[in-house]
Amino acid sequence: MSTRESPDRDVQSDSRLTDRHVVVTGAAQGIGRGIAVRCARAGADVSVFDVDTETAAETASLVRETGSEAIVVEVDVADGDSVDDGVETAVDELGPVHGVVNNAGVQRSVPLLETTEAEWDRHFAVNAKGPFLVSKRVATQMIDDGIEGSIVNVSSVGAERPFRGQGAYGASKASVLALTTVLAKELSDHGITANAIKPGTVRTPMVDEWLEERAEQQDTTPEEVLSDSLDTHILDRAAQPVEIGHMVVLLLSAEGEWITGESIAVDGGYLKA
Ligand SMILES: NC(=O)c1ccc[n+]([C@@H]2O[C@H](COP(=O)([O-])OP(=O)(O)OC[C@H]3O[C@@H](n4cnc5c(N)ncnc54)[C@H](O)[C@@H]3O)[C@@H](O)[C@H]2O)c1
């Protein structure tokens, strides 16, 4: 077991995102909440986009506790009108957007031969079309406002090394990597960068549901599934959401200005194990 078990211990705050406005989708809980609060600790004001506004309000409170501003915006990233309205509200309330994190996602663990067309389409609507719609709207806004901003897409190690049952999920996350490359190329003339992060196992409500589903399919317990899953990471522990937030802050800050078109694994070594 690694001794580096308290990832939050050294990093409480910094000023790398002072005076910036960051939009985080799917920020009501899990990784999105961790990213939102970590960005706020770096000085950013945060627009919390989610379909679940009640839970999103808790994230907004945590952001405000850092001294930053936060608003909750009800947005379904799979719906273009909802995205357009949401970005308009965010700009009206907190000013020009400097960074956007496409984090909202869904996952079901279903063998491909049992995956319905509706399940396949849902994964692609939220996980693939969502980042396209949000990036298109925010990048257009950045160009209009003369902002040289950054886009971060949360893909997954499942884009490259999916588990059984991650057919629709892995395929939708792989498409995010191609989207990121093209965004980086097409937006470079406007000074906008685009990168993807591939998290390994992070303890969130999504992973807890995945553990339950896999356990039922394998006739075992969620604890066993988690233990097997962590055996496939070089660092044999799950991450905390803030550890994805650390990489997001780097990519959104001046320190990340020369990084674009990249997909970065933040995965405890899963893709190399
Ligand atoms: N947890 C992990 O181990 C892990 C690993 C790799 C990648 N990821 C990715 O990280 C992201 C966050 O995952 P998580 O584990 O925190 O998930 P989660 O289910 O805990 O949280 C996802 C959030 O997205 C929101 N959301 C879902 N559909 C939406 C929509 N259509 N519009 C707006 N918001 C929507 C949910 O309400 C929720 O708040 C996802 O894209 C996921 O695929 C997670």
Tab-separated table of N, CA, C and O in Angstrom, residues 41-139:
chain	number	residue	atom	x	y	z
A	41	ARG	N	-10.402	27.143	-4.766
A	41	ARG	CA	-9.255	27.315	-3.868
A	41	ARG	C	-8.067	27.959	-4.580
A	41	ARG	O	-7.144	28.449	-3.946
A	42	ALA	N	-8.114	27.905	-5.918
A	42	ALA	CA	-7.076	28.597	-6.697
A	42	ALA	C	-7.548	29.990	-7.092
A	42	ALA	O	-6.907	30.661	-7.892
A	43	GLY	N	-8.711	30.398	-6.579
A	43	GLY	CA	-9.163	31.780	-6.779
A	43	GLY	C	-10.270	31.972	-7.790
A	43	GLY	O	-10.756	33.090	-7.977
A	44	ALA	N	-10.703	30.905	-8.474
A	44	ALA	CA	-11.705	31.064	-9.544
A	44	ALA	C	-13.116	31.201	-8.995
A	44	ALA	O	-13.466	30.582	-7.984
A	45	ASP	N	-13.935	32.007	-9.681
A	45	ASP	CA	-15.372	31.951	-9.481
A	45	ASP	C	-15.892	30.794	-10.335
A	45	ASP	O	-15.351	30.519	-11.413
A	46	VAL	N	-16.950	30.133	-9.852
A	46	VAL	CA	-17.359	28.885	-10.513
A	46	VAL	C	-18.850	28.879	-10.836
A	46	VAL	O	-19.690	29.153	-9.974
A	47	SER	N	-19.171	28.539	-12.088
A	47	SER	CA	-20.550	28.230	-12.462
A	47	SER	C	-20.725	26.725	-12.383
A	47	SER	O	-20.036	25.965	-13.073
A	48	VAL	N	-21.638	26.304	-11.519
A	48	VAL	CA	-21.891	24.888	-11.280
A	48	VAL	C	-23.052	24.460	-12.180
A	48	VAL	O	-24.196	24.810	-11.931
A	49	PHE	N	-22.736	23.745	-13.249
A	49	PHE	CA	-23.765	23.265	-14.194
A	49	PHE	C	-24.156	21.832	-13.823
A	49	PHE	O	-23.280	20.964	-13.711
A	50	ASP	N	-25.438	21.568	-13.684
A	50	ASP	CA	-25.863	20.183	-13.437
A	50	ASP	C	-27.375	20.081	-13.668
A	50	ASP	O	-28.087	21.085	-13.640
A	51	VAL	N	-27.845	18.860	-13.877
A	51	VAL	CA	-29.298	18.625	-13.920
A	51	VAL	C	-29.861	18.567	-12.503
A	51	VAL	O	-31.041	18.801	-12.294
A	52	ASP	N	-29.010	18.256	-11.531
A	52	ASP	CA	-29.435	18.099	-10.141
A	52	ASP	C	-29.092	19.385	-9.372
A	52	ASP	O	-28.011	19.509	-8.789
A	53	THR	N	-30.027	20.337	-9.366
A	53	THR	CA	-29.705	21.652	-8.789
A	53	THR	C	-29.657	21.617	-7.262
A	53	THR	O	-28.946	22.412	-6.643
A	54	GLU	N	-30.412	20.687	-6.664
A	54	GLU	CA	-30.427	20.627	-5.193
A	54	GLU	C	-29.036	20.255	-4.663
A	54	GLU	O	-28.498	20.908	-3.762
A	55	THR	N	-28.462	19.188	-5.233
A	55	THR	CA	-27.119	18.779	-4.791
A	55	THR	C	-26.074	19.792	-5.242
A	55	THR	O	-25.089	20.043	-4.540
A	56	ALA	N	-26.315	20.394	-6.412
A	56	ALA	CA	-25.374	21.403	-6.927
A	56	ALA	C	-25.267	22.586	-5.972
A	56	ALA	O	-24.206	23.214	-5.860
A	57	ALA	N	-26.364	22.882	-5.266
A	57	ALA	CA	-26.339	24.006	-4.314
A	57	ALA	C	-25.331	23.739	-3.199
A	57	ALA	O	-24.707	24.676	-2.673
A	58	GLU	N	-25.149	22.464	-2.824
A	58	GLU	CA	-24.153	22.134	-1.792
A	58	GLU	C	-22.744	22.421	-2.310
A	58	GLU	O	-21.883	22.905	-1.575
A	59	THR	N	-22.500	22.095	-3.586
A	59	THR	CA	-21.186	22.413	-4.173
A	59	THR	C	-20.966	23.922	-4.163
A	59	THR	O	-19.879	24.400	-3.805
A	60	ALA	N	-22.015	24.667	-4.547
A	60	ALA	CA	-21.877	26.131	-4.580
A	60	ALA	C	-21.527	26.667	-3.188
A	60	ALA	O	-20.690	27.572	-3.062
A	61	SER	N	-22.138	26.087	-2.144
A	61	SER	CA	-21.811	26.535	-0.771
A	61	SER	C	-20.346	26.273	-0.459
A	61	SER	O	-19.670	27.120	0.146
A	62	LEU	N	-19.855	25.097	-0.863
A	62	LEU	CA	-18.448	24.762	-0.599
A	62	LEU	C	-17.516	25.729	-1.341
A	62	LEU	O	-16.472	26.123	-0.817
A	63	VAL	N	-17.910	26.095	-2.555
A	63	VAL	CA	-17.103	27.068	-3.312
A	63	VAL	C	-17.076	28.405	-2.585
A	63	VAL	O	-16.016	29.015	-2.415
A	64	ARG	N	-18.244	28.843	-2.124
A	64	ARG	CA	-18.323	30.153	-1.441
A	64	ARG	C	-17.506	30.161	-0.152
A	64	ARG	O	-16.953	31.192	0.232
A	65	GLU	N	-17.414	28.982	0.502
A	65	GLU	CA	-16.610	28.909	1.743
A	65	GLU	C	-15.147	29.270	1.500
A	65	GLU	O	-14.429	29.654	2.419
A	66	THR	N	-14.692	29.124	0.253
A	66	THR	CA	-13.296	29.469	-0.062
A	66	THR	C	-13.124	30.966	-0.291
A	66	THR	O	-12.005	31.439	-0.472
A	67	GLY	N	-14.250	31.685	-0.388
A	67	GLY	CA	-14.187	33.120	-0.668
A	67	GLY	C	-14.497	33.462	-2.105
A	67	GLY	O	-14.594	34.632	-2.473
A	68	SER	N	-14.660	32.437	-2.957
A	68	SER	CA	-14.988	32.674	-4.369
A	68	SER	C	-16.499	32.770	-4.545
A	68	SER	O	-17.271	32.357	-3.681
A	69	GLU	N	-16.900	33.280	-5.711
A	69	GLU	CA	-18.324	33.331	-6.025
A	69	GLU	C	-18.738	32.043	-6.738
A	69	GLU	O	-17.931	31.408	-7.436
A	70	ALA	N	-20.025	31.692	-6.568
A	70	ALA	CA	-20.544	30.497	-7.245
A	70	ALA	C	-21.997	30.713	-7.608
A	70	ALA	O	-22.741	31.355	-6.863
A	71	ILE	N	-22.385	30.177	-8.757
A	71	ILE	CA	-23.809	30.124	-9.098
A	71	ILE	C	-24.128	28.692	-9.538
A	71	ILE	O	-23.259	27.973	-10.043
A	72	VAL	N	-25.389	28.333	-9.313
A	72	VAL	CA	-25.876	27.037	-9.798
A	72	VAL	C	-26.712	27.300	-11.036
A	72	VAL	O	-27.588	28.171	-11.026
A	73	VAL	N	-26.432	26.553	-12.117
A	73	VAL	CA	-27.205	26.714	-13.336
A	73	VAL	C	-27.720	25.337	-13.750
A	73	VAL	O	-26.926	24.397	-13.911
A	74	GLU	N	-29.052	25.238	-13.892
A	74	GLU	CA	-29.632	23.958	-14.309
A	74	GLU	C	-29.385	23.779	-15.803
A	74	GLU	O	-29.936	24.514	-16.630
A	75	VAL	N	-28.532	22.818	-16.126
A	75	VAL	CA	-28.179	22.563	-17.529
A	75	VAL	C	-28.160	21.062	-17.776
A	75	VAL	O	-27.564	20.306	-17.005
A	76	ASP	N	-28.808	20.651	-18.866
A	76	ASP	CA	-28.662	19.284	-19.372
A	76	ASP	C	-27.688	19.378	-20.544
A	76	ASP	O	-28.023	19.936	-21.595
A	77	VAL	N	-26.484	18.838	-20.363
A	77	VAL	CA	-25.447	19.009	-21.391
A	77	VAL	C	-25.788	18.312	-22.701
A	77	VAL	O	-25.186	18.589	-23.740
A	78	ALA	N	-26.770	17.419	-22.662
A	78	ALA	CA	-27.162	16.698	-23.881
A	78	ALA	C	-28.193	17.478	-24.700
A	78	ALA	O	-28.639	17.005	-25.745
A	79	ASP	N	-28.554	18.670	-24.240
A	79	ASP	CA	-29.604	19.462	-24.884
A	79	ASP	C	-29.032	20.832	-25.284
A	79	ASP	O	-28.675	21.635	-24.414
A	80	GLY	N	-28.945	21.084	-26.568
A	80	GLY	CA	-28.306	22.306	-27.069
A	80	GLY	C	-28.940	23.584	-26.544
A	80	GLY	O	-28.224	24.538	-26.186
A	81	ASP	N	-30.270	23.642	-26.475
A	81	ASP	CA	-30.931	24.865	-25.984
A	81	ASP	C	-30.594	25.106	-24.517
A	81	ASP	O	-30.361	26.240	-24.089
A	82	SER	N	-30.585	24.014	-23.744
A	82	SER	CA	-30.263	24.110	-22.323
A	82	SER	C	-28.829	24.625	-22.143
A	82	SER	O	-28.561	25.483	-21.296
A	83	VAL	N	-27.913	24.119	-22.959
A	83	VAL	CA	-26.505	24.552	-22.889
A	83	VAL	C	-26.395	26.037	-23.250
A	83	VAL	O	-25.734	26.816	-22.546
A	84	ASP	N	-27.067	26.449	-24.335
A	84	ASP	CA	-27.006	27.857	-24.756
A	84	ASP	C	-27.515	28.781	-23.652
A	84	ASP	O	-26.878	29.785	-23.315
A	85	ASP	N	-28.673	28.422	-23.080
A	85	ASP	CA	-29.248	29.245	-22.004
A	85	ASP	C	-28.317	29.276	-20.796
A	85	ASP	O	-28.136	30.321	-20.160
A	86	GLY	N	-27.739	28.121	-20.469
A	86	GLY	CA	-26.874	28.015	-19.290
A	86	GLY	C	-25.636	28.888	-19.418
A	86	GLY	O	-25.255	29.588	-18.475
A	87	VAL	N	-25.013	28.860	-20.585
A	87	VAL	CA	-23.789	29.663	-20.770
A	87	VAL	C	-24.140	31.153	-20.739
A	87	VAL	O	-23.412	31.968	-20.141
A	88	GLU	N	-25.284	31.507	-21.321
A	88	GLU	CA	-25.714	32.909	-21.288
A	88	GLU	C	-25.898	33.382	-19.839
A	88	GLU	O	-25.437	34.453	-19.451
A	89	THR	N	-26.562	32.550	-19.042
A	89	THR	CA	-26.765	32.891	-17.624
A	89	THR	C	-25.429	33.046	-16.904
A	89	THR	O	-25.222	33.997	-16.137
A	90	ALA	N	-24.517	32.105	-17.157
A	90	ALA	CA	-23.210	32.135	-16.476
A	90	ALA	C	-22.469	33.433	-16.793
A	90	ALA	O	-21.915	34.078	-15.896
A	91	VAL	N	-22.485	33.823	-18.066
A	91	VAL	CA	-21.769	35.046	-18.469
A	91	VAL	C	-22.446	36.279	-17.883
A	91	VAL	O	-21.780	37.200	-17.389
A	92	ASP	N	-23.776	36.287	-17.897
A	92	ASP	CA	-24.506	37.420	-17.311
A	92	ASP	C	-24.162	37.590	-15.832
A	92	ASP	O	-24.005	38.698	-15.341
A	93	GLU	N	-24.053	36.468	-15.125
A	93	GLU	CA	-23.893	36.538	-13.662
A	93	GLU	C	-22.437	36.691	-13.210
A	93	GLU	O	-22.159	37.409	-12.262
A	94	LEU	N	-21.527	35.985	-13.875
A	94	LEU	CA	-20.136	35.980	-13.381
A	94	LEU	C	-19.123	36.511	-14.398
A	94	LEU	O	-17.922	36.465	-14.151
A	95	GLY	N	-19.611	36.998	-15.554
A	95	GLY	CA	-18.700	37.588	-16.540
A	95	GLY	C	-18.107	36.570	-17.491
A	95	GLY	O	-18.463	35.375	-17.453
A	96	PRO	N	-17.196	37.039	-18.376
A	96	PRO	CA	-16.618	36.158	-19.395
A	96	PRO	C	-16.035	34.866	-18.809
A	96	PRO	O	-15.463	34.881	-17.720
A	97	VAL	N	-16.179	33.788	-19.569
A	97	VAL	CA	-15.693	32.480	-19.111
A	97	VAL	C	-14.246	32.285	-19.575
A	97	VAL	O	-13.942	32.455	-20.753
A	98	HIS	N	-13.373	31.915	-18.628
A	98	HIS	CA	-11.963	31.669	-18.959
A	98	HIS	C	-11.648	30.191	-19.113
A	98	HIS	O	-10.681	29.815	-19.776
A	99	GLY	N	-12.447	29.357	-18.446
A	99	GLY	CA	-12.174	27.918	-18.518
A	99	GLY	C	-13.460	27.124	-18.413
A	99	GLY	O	-14.403	27.552	-17.731
A	100	VAL	N	-13.511	26.008	-19.118
A	100	VAL	CA	-14.674	25.127	-19.003
A	100	VAL	C	-14.187	23.697	-18.825
A	100	VAL	O	-13.233	23.262	-19.478
A	101	VAL	N	-14.839	23.002	-17.907
A	101	VAL	CA	-14.484	21.608	-17.646
A	101	VAL	C	-15.703	20.750	-17.966
A	101	VAL	O	-16.728	20.826	-17.295
A	102	ASN	N	-15.579	19.967	-19.034
A	102	ASN	CA	-16.663	19.072	-19.443
A	102	ASN	C	-16.540	17.778	-18.652
A	102	ASN	O	-15.856	16.839	-19.069
A	103	ASN	N	-17.228	17.771	-17.521
A	103	ASN	CA	-17.099	16.643	-16.587
A	103	ASN	C	-18.363	15.792	-16.499
A	103	ASN	O	-18.289	14.610	-16.152
A	104	ALA	N	-19.530	16.351	-16.808
A	104	ALA	CA	-20.789	15.596	-16.662
A	104	ALA	C	-20.693	14.288	-17.442
A	104	ALA	O	-20.214	14.263	-18.577
A	105	GLY	N	-21.147	13.206	-16.815
A	105	GLY	CA	-21.078	11.922	-17.510
A	105	GLY	C	-22.007	10.906	-16.886
A	105	GLY	O	-22.490	11.085	-15.759
A	106	VAL	N	-22.290	9.865	-17.646
A	106	VAL	CA	-23.087	8.751	-17.140
A	106	VAL	C	-22.368	7.445	-17.474
A	106	VAL	O	-21.605	7.366	-18.437
A	107	GLN	N	-22.623	6.446	-16.641
A	107	GLN	CA	-22.019	5.130	-16.887
A	107	GLN	C	-22.944	4.017	-16.383
A	107	GLN	O	-23.418	4.065	-15.261
A	108	ARG	N	-23.173	3.022	-17.222
A	108	ARG	CA	-23.810	1.781	-16.793
A	108	ARG	C	-22.865	0.643	-17.147
A	108	ARG	O	-22.190	0.690	-18.173
A	109	SER	N	-22.815	-0.353	-16.298
A	109	SER	CA	-22.016	-1.534	-16.622
A	109	SER	C	-22.943	-2.591	-17.208
A	109	SER	O	-23.708	-3.225	-16.481
A	110	VAL	N	-22.901	-2.744	-18.530
A	110	VAL	CA	-23.787	-3.695	-19.216
A	110	VAL	C	-22.994	-4.398	-20.321
A	110	VAL	O	-22.364	-3.724	-21.148
A	111	PRO	N	-23.017	-5.740	-20.359
A	111	PRO	CA	-22.341	-6.428	-21.471
A	111	PRO	C	-22.914	-5.949	-22.811
A	111	PRO	O	-24.111	-5.654	-22.906
A	112	LEU	N	-22.050	-5.887	-23.821
A	112	LEU	CA	-22.495	-5.331	-25.114
A	112	LEU	C	-23.715	-6.048	-25.685
A	112	LEU	O	-24.607	-5.410	-26.251
A	113	LEU	N	-23.770	-7.383	-25.532
A	113	LEU	CA	-24.886	-8.115	-26.143
A	113	LEU	C	-26.203	-7.833	-25.434
A	113	LEU	O	-27.269	-8.162	-25.945
A	114	GLU	N	-26.109	-7.214	-24.252
A	114	GLU	CA	-27.340	-6.840	-23.530
A	114	GLU	C	-27.586	-5.337	-23.551
A	114	GLU	O	-28.554	-4.843	-22.970
A	115	THR	N	-26.694	-4.585	-24.194
A	115	THR	CA	-26.837	-3.119	-24.234
A	115	THR	C	-27.932	-2.737	-25.222
A	115	THR	O	-27.893	-3.136	-26.388
A	116	THR	N	-28.900	-1.968	-24.747
A	116	THR	CA	-29.980	-1.540	-25.644
A	116	THR	C	-29.525	-0.327	-26.454
A	116	THR	O	-28.573	0.382	-26.089
A	117	GLU	N	-30.256	-0.098	-27.544
A	117	GLU	CA	-29.955	1.068	-28.385
A	117	GLU	C	-30.109	2.351	-27.554
A	117	GLU	O	-29.323	3.292	-27.684
A	118	ALA	N	-31.138	2.375	-26.687
A	118	ALA	CA	-31.377	3.574	-25.864
A	118	ALA	C	-30.213	3.815	-24.905
A	118	ALA	O	-29.790	4.963	-24.696
A	119	GLU	N	-29.655	2.733	-24.321
A	119	GLU	CA	-28.519	2.896	-23.402
A	119	GLU	C	-27.289	3.414	-24.159
A	119	GLU	O	-26.564	4.270	-23.668
A	120	TRP	N	-27.073	2.833	-25.339
A	120	TRP	CA	-25.946	3.296	-26.169
A	120	TRP	C	-26.095	4.787	-26.470
A	120	TRP	O	-25.164	5.573	-26.276
A	121	ASP	N	-27.293	5.177	-26.921
A	121	ASP	CA	-27.533	6.577	-27.295
A	121	ASP	C	-27.372	7.515	-26.093
A	121	ASP	O	-26.867	8.628	-26.232
A	122	ARG	N	-27.814	7.078	-24.918
A	122	ARG	CA	-27.715	7.932	-23.720
A	122	ARG	C	-26.254	8.208	-23.366
A	122	ARG	O	-25.884	9.333	-23.045
A	123	HIS	N	-25.427	7.151	-23.423
A	123	HIS	CA	-23.993	7.362	-23.149
A	123	HIS	C	-23.408	8.395	-24.123
A	123	HIS	O	-22.649	9.274	-23.715
A	124	PHE	N	-23.758	8.250	-25.386
A	124	PHE	CA	-23.195	9.189	-26.370
A	124	PHE	C	-23.793	10.586	-26.242
A	124	PHE	O	-23.101	11.585	-26.478
A	125	ALA	N	-25.075	10.673	-25.872
A	125	ALA	CA	-25.709	11.998	-25.740
A	125	ALA	C	-25.035	12.812	-24.635
A	125	ALA	O	-24.727	13.991	-24.809
A	126	VAL	N	-24.812	12.181	-23.483
A	126	VAL	CA	-24.243	12.922	-22.348
A	126	VAL	C	-22.714	13.000	-22.452
A	126	VAL	O	-22.124	14.078	-22.327
A	127	ASN	N	-22.072	11.863	-22.694
A	127	ASN	CA	-20.602	11.796	-22.588
A	127	ASN	C	-19.879	12.343	-23.819
A	127	ASN	O	-18.740	12.802	-23.707
A	128	ALA	N	-20.503	12.258	-24.992
A	128	ALA	CA	-19.819	12.681	-26.222
A	128	ALA	C	-20.433	13.958	-26.802
A	128	ALA	O	-19.731	14.937	-27.047
A	129	LYS	N	-21.766	13.952	-26.995
A	129	LYS	CA	-22.395	15.162	-27.559
A	129	LYS	C	-22.316	16.316	-26.554
A	129	LYS	O	-22.124	17.469	-26.947
A	130	GLY	N	-22.443	16.000	-25.253
A	130	GLY	CA	-22.380	17.055	-24.229
A	130	GLY	C	-21.113	17.911	-24.347
A	130	GLY	O	-21.199	19.134	-24.483
A	131	PRO	N	-19.926	17.293	-24.307
A	131	PRO	CA	-18.698	18.093	-24.439
A	131	PRO	C	-18.620	18.873	-25.753
A	131	PRO	O	-18.079	19.983	-25.792
A	132	PHE	N	-19.178	18.302	-26.831
A	132	PHE	CA	-19.205	19.034	-28.104
A	132	PHE	C	-20.066	20.291	-27.978
A	132	PHE	O	-19.645	21.403	-28.312
A	133	LEU	N	-21.301	20.124	-27.469
A	133	LEU	CA	-22.226	21.264	-27.384
A	133	LEU	C	-21.682	22.354	-26.458
A	133	LEU	O	-21.716	23.543	-26.795
A	134	VAL	N	-21.178	21.929	-25.295
A	134	VAL	CA	-20.695	22.921	-24.316
A	134	VAL	C	-19.434	23.612	-24.845
A	134	VAL	O	-19.301	24.839	-24.758
A	135	SER	N	-18.513	22.833	-25.422
A	135	SER	CA	-17.270	23.433	-25.947
A	135	SER	C	-17.582	24.415	-27.069
A	135	SER	O	-16.991	25.504	-27.146
A	136	LYS	N	-18.505	24.036	-27.953
A	136	LYS	CA	-18.856	24.904	-29.080
A	136	LYS	C	-19.413	26.239	-28.574
A	136	LYS	O	-18.987	27.309	-29.006
A	137	ARG	N	-20.327	26.159	-27.624
A	137	ARG	CA	-20.968	27.383	-27.111
A	137	ARG	C	-19.980	28.234	-26.326
A	137	ARG	O	-19.925	29.455	-26.510
A	138	VAL	N	-19.190	27.597	-25.463
A	138	VAL	CA	-18.249	28.378	-24.633
A	138	VAL	C	-17.118	28.943	-25.486
A	138	VAL	O	-16.726	30.107	-25.319
A	139	ALA	N	-16.608	28.163	-26.428
A	139	ALA	CA	-15.500	28.662	-27.267
A	139	ALA	C	-15.977	29.851	-28.108
A	139	ALA	O	-15.239	30.833	-28.282
